[in-house]
Every structure is written in C-alpha cells, then in structure tokens.
Amino acid sequence: MKNIKLTIEYDGKRYLGWQRLGDSDKTIQGKIEGVLTQMTGESIEIIGSGRTDTGTHARGQVANFKTNAKMTPDEMRDFLNRHLPRDIVVKKAEEAAARFHARYNAVGKQYSYYIWNETVPSVFARNYSYHYPQKLDIAKMDEACQKLTGTHNFSGFSALRKTKKSTVRTLDKLSIQKEGGMLHLTFAGDGFLHKMVRIITGTLLEIGAGELELAVIDEIFASNVRKYAGDTAPSHGLFLDEVFYH
Amino acid sequence: MKNIKLTIEYDGKRYLGWQRLGDSDKTIQGKIEGVLTQMTGESIEIIGSGRTDTGTHARGQVANFKTNAKMTPDEMRDFLNRHLPRDIVVKKAEEAAARFHARYNAVGKQYSYYIWNETVPSVFARNYSYHYPQKLDIAKMDEACQKLTGTHNFSGFSALRKTKKSTVRTLDKLSIQKEGGMLHLTFAGDGFLHKMVRIITGTLLEIGAGELELAVIDEIFASNVRKYAGDTAPSHGLFLDEVFYH
C-alpha cells in the first residue's frame, strides 16, 4: 500500500472550508476524496495538515492518503487536476514514507493575510484581500508585531472555547510588508489556534487605525480574554502558504 | 457643463466587453451609464478610449462624459463605486478640458497578456492568464518580438474585414518577462487593430513551441494574410493597462 502526499492550492470562496461535512460537495476535502474514490475504486479518506475556514485560500495545503492504486504519483496528480473543479489544483503528488501523517508530522505553518489599504477598492484583489481603507500607522503595527512574536498563550487571540489542551504557541515570524496599496502580513509558527491569524490581523488593524492601544496586547496576554482583541478579519484575505515537515 | 474623465478597472469575465449593446446589463459601458444616469438624473452617454472584447480585463480604461451635476469628481467616483458591481471600479474621476475626448485624443495604449507556462494549472491566475503548458523557446519569442516592433501594416495580425482605413500601426514596445511560472507580454503602441494583441500573442506562442517558424512574421507582413498567423489567444489573459494622452 502506498502513502501519497499531496500539495494542494485552492480558492476557498465557494467552499465551507477544508474539512468534510455531511454534504461533501461543499468542502475541499470532500471534493478531493470524491475524485480519489472515482480514480482508485477504493473508499479513500485523506488526512489534511489541519482545517481551513470557510472562504480561506491555500497555496500549499498538505494532505496524505493510502491506496493500492498502480498509477504513478504524477498520473494521480494529472487525474485529479482533470477531474477537480478549476478552483482546486493538486500542485504535487509524491510517494511518502509509510508512517507519514500530514497532521501529526507537521512542525509548523506559514500563513499570509492581505489588506488592500486604499480608499478605492481593487477589482483584481477583491476576492483575495480585505479592503480596509482607514489610514494605518505601520510603525505602530510593527511594534505590535514585535510584542506578538515569540512563545505565548494565544488563547485570547483565538475563537476556542475552554479547552484542556495547551494554547501556548510560538510565533516565529510576524511581519508586515507594504507592496503598493497592499499590506502583506506573514505569520510563521509551530501551530495556530482556531481563527488566531484572523484575530491577530483584526487587532493589528485596530492598533494601526488608532482604535486600540498597543498596550492591549499585554492585556490580552495577561488576561486571555478574547473580547479585548480586535474583530476577526474576514476569511477571504487569508492564505495557508506552506506546511513545514522535518 | 462639466467634462468628466474616468479611469476604470474591470474584470471582464462576466461581461460582453466594453461597448454597450441592446442589453446594456452585460457590458461595462452599459453598467457605468446606468449608474451615472441614476446619479445625475440626466441621460448620460460615456465615450470610451476604445472597445475591449468579451472577457478582456482593464486596469486603466479611460472614458469621459458631460454632465450638469453639482457633485465633485471624488463624490462621483464614490457614488459609482458604491453602486457598480464589485468587478468594475472607478479608480479616478477628474474634471477634464471641455474638448477632451477619450477616443479621439488617445495617442497610445499599453496592454499586458499573461501566460501561465507550467504543467500544473494555477488556481489564482486561472481567470487572469492563459494556461499554455508546452515548453517555450523564450529566446526565439524574443527574436519574434524584435521583428514585430516598429511601424508595419498589421492587417495580417488582425480580425478586421477589408477596410479602407489604414491598418498601419507603430508597436513601440513588445517585451516578454518571465515572473516565476508566468510569462508577461507587454505591448505599447499608437493603436491596435481588432484582436491584434491576441493574434500576435497566439503567433508568439506557436513560434515559441516550434509550431511556426520565425520567418512566418515576414510572410505575414508581406502577404497580410491572417491565416498564416497563430490562433487568437483567449481573451481572459488580456489586460488594457493604460491609455496615453498628451
């Protein structure tokens, strides 16, 4: 039996996120499993590196599945791309070690969040960025990024209900780049809590716009209270860029 | 009466091109005129710098119209952007000289054509580039660009029926840039015949793929016969970038 690793790109707009629900037709996982089952004649279940929310995009989601199919990985990739809708593309299919597990073996992830920071909206970025026309103090946002970087309990920056699992994560990188009218936030770390990237983004924006003070970050880390943070930035500005493995 | 100049960005996918037809709801011109008429209470006709085909995009289409409305140009821009669909955006509205005419005064245009030249398709470029997976000889395509640049009778590279108007145009710039898996062709010149950019692009691709010889360009200029040129590249890879005025 082969263990196949897939690297997947998708436009989240039409989907209820990664994870298969009852109606498999509305999730990325469901769409891919449907084609794999058709391809192999087996009942295939794929393991993703993690979920992505409704509307969130991916440039490098990773998943794996086991199959007895005789096709080469390139043939599988091409079959998938011929049968998947055009907003889901398998960039790579490769044989992985028998024990490879896309979720358990992931040691980190990188996300991007795009903010269109101009008065006038952008046609071509409209589905791939959050239009936030307020004037932003980028230097202050940079300071906030410094405070957020490192190892912290991020539960105040998450949509989690109370949990016994650890909510401590290490944010290795949080940077802001200005590319014309677009702000590009890059997040890299060992793991991310539910909606953590979008809540941090919303908080950074309110700090940049002067609606929240820089000190709010210390308060949230001290109290772990979600309501002190900014609004959750919308899902259509968010991309899962890459999943890291050893 | 004020003469207002608009700079317009649009995603051509859902439209039958720029020029208003009977059913005004399916053209960019028709959509904008509908909102302007609502805004001013006047029956407004806008003059575009030229047509764009069904499915072609624009980053900088220019148009003008006359009105007695008392609003400032910025107020007009904001009204338009609030009422237009999200795939049409007015980037700028400004008062122009009374004699300014978006078509007659245009002295040149720049277009871009994007080709996604990888085996695997691109999710995010799928609606904004032509997926052409064949291996391309870029050096040969560059040579072809040199031959095409300058002043020529481009009727063999157009979809025109016989016409008494001149089909001589000057192509000031035709360049190819490779940006990762994307080829970006830039065309700048004093004017472009119907489908000229897409037919030149199709011809360059067939030369790059080895399906046409470089010499075909001289043959087309010598004969003005459209059928010697390559296929017309699809409209969704084409962008009107900018219209030049003195």
XYZ file of N, CA, C and O in Angstrom, chain B residues 115 136-146 176 183 185 201 204-205 207-209 214:
88
model
N 0.615 34.566 -19.596
C 0.608 33.149 -19.976
C 1.169 32.332 -18.816
O 2.304 32.568 -18.377
N 8.450 26.414 -23.997
C 8.588 27.543 -24.918
C 10.044 27.990 -25.032
O 10.759 28.053 -24.034
N 10.449 28.292 -26.241
C 11.784 28.833 -26.506
C 11.680 30.368 -26.416
O 11.319 31.033 -27.394
N 12.009 30.876 -25.236
C 11.799 32.314 -24.990
C 12.724 33.156 -25.872
O 12.335 34.224 -26.356
N 13.943 32.662 -26.115
C 14.888 33.418 -26.948
C 14.312 33.603 -28.355
O 14.411 34.685 -28.951
N 13.675 32.560 -28.879
C 13.078 32.666 -30.210
C 11.882 33.627 -30.186
O 11.678 34.406 -31.120
N 11.122 33.570 -29.098
C 9.988 34.503 -28.980
C 10.493 35.952 -28.898
O 9.875 36.864 -29.469
N 11.626 36.145 -28.216
C 12.224 37.488 -28.140
C 12.621 37.986 -29.531
O 12.408 39.164 -29.860
N 13.196 37.089 -30.327
C 13.549 37.469 -31.711
C 12.312 37.887 -32.490
O 12.321 38.865 -33.254
N 11.236 37.113 -32.298
C 9.975 37.447 -32.984
C 9.474 38.823 -32.538
O 8.991 39.609 -33.368
N 9.614 39.134 -31.248
C 9.192 40.448 -30.741
C 9.950 41.568 -31.450
O 9.375 42.605 -31.787
N 11.269 41.349 -31.660
C 12.076 42.353 -32.364
C 11.521 42.611 -33.760
O 11.422 43.759 -34.210
N 8.856 40.472 -23.380
C 8.460 39.274 -22.625
C 9.242 39.265 -21.328
O 10.467 39.360 -21.340
N 4.541 34.071 -17.873
C 5.130 34.946 -18.897
C 4.228 36.168 -19.027
O 3.011 36.032 -19.166
N 3.645 39.406 -21.299
C 3.932 40.164 -22.528
C 3.398 41.581 -22.360
O 2.261 41.776 -21.914
N -0.041 37.415 -29.785
C 0.293 36.511 -28.685
C 0.207 35.048 -29.140
O 1.124 34.243 -28.898
N 3.200 34.315 -31.301
C 4.431 34.191 -30.499
C 4.476 32.833 -29.798
O 5.537 32.188 -29.731
N 3.339 32.379 -29.279
C 3.313 31.091 -28.573
C 3.618 29.943 -29.528
O 4.383 29.031 -29.190
N 5.361 30.116 -32.261
C 6.793 30.217 -32.575
C 7.612 29.640 -31.419
O 8.528 28.837 -31.620
N 7.264 30.000 -30.203
C 7.974 29.509 -29.018
C 7.882 28.002 -28.873
O 8.823 27.338 -28.409
N 6.747 27.435 -29.263
C 6.528 25.990 -29.139
C 7.088 25.225 -30.337
O 7.020 23.993 -30.379
N 10.074 31.351 -37.272
C 10.242 32.789 -37.091
C 9.908 33.549 -38.382
O 9.344 34.657 -38.348
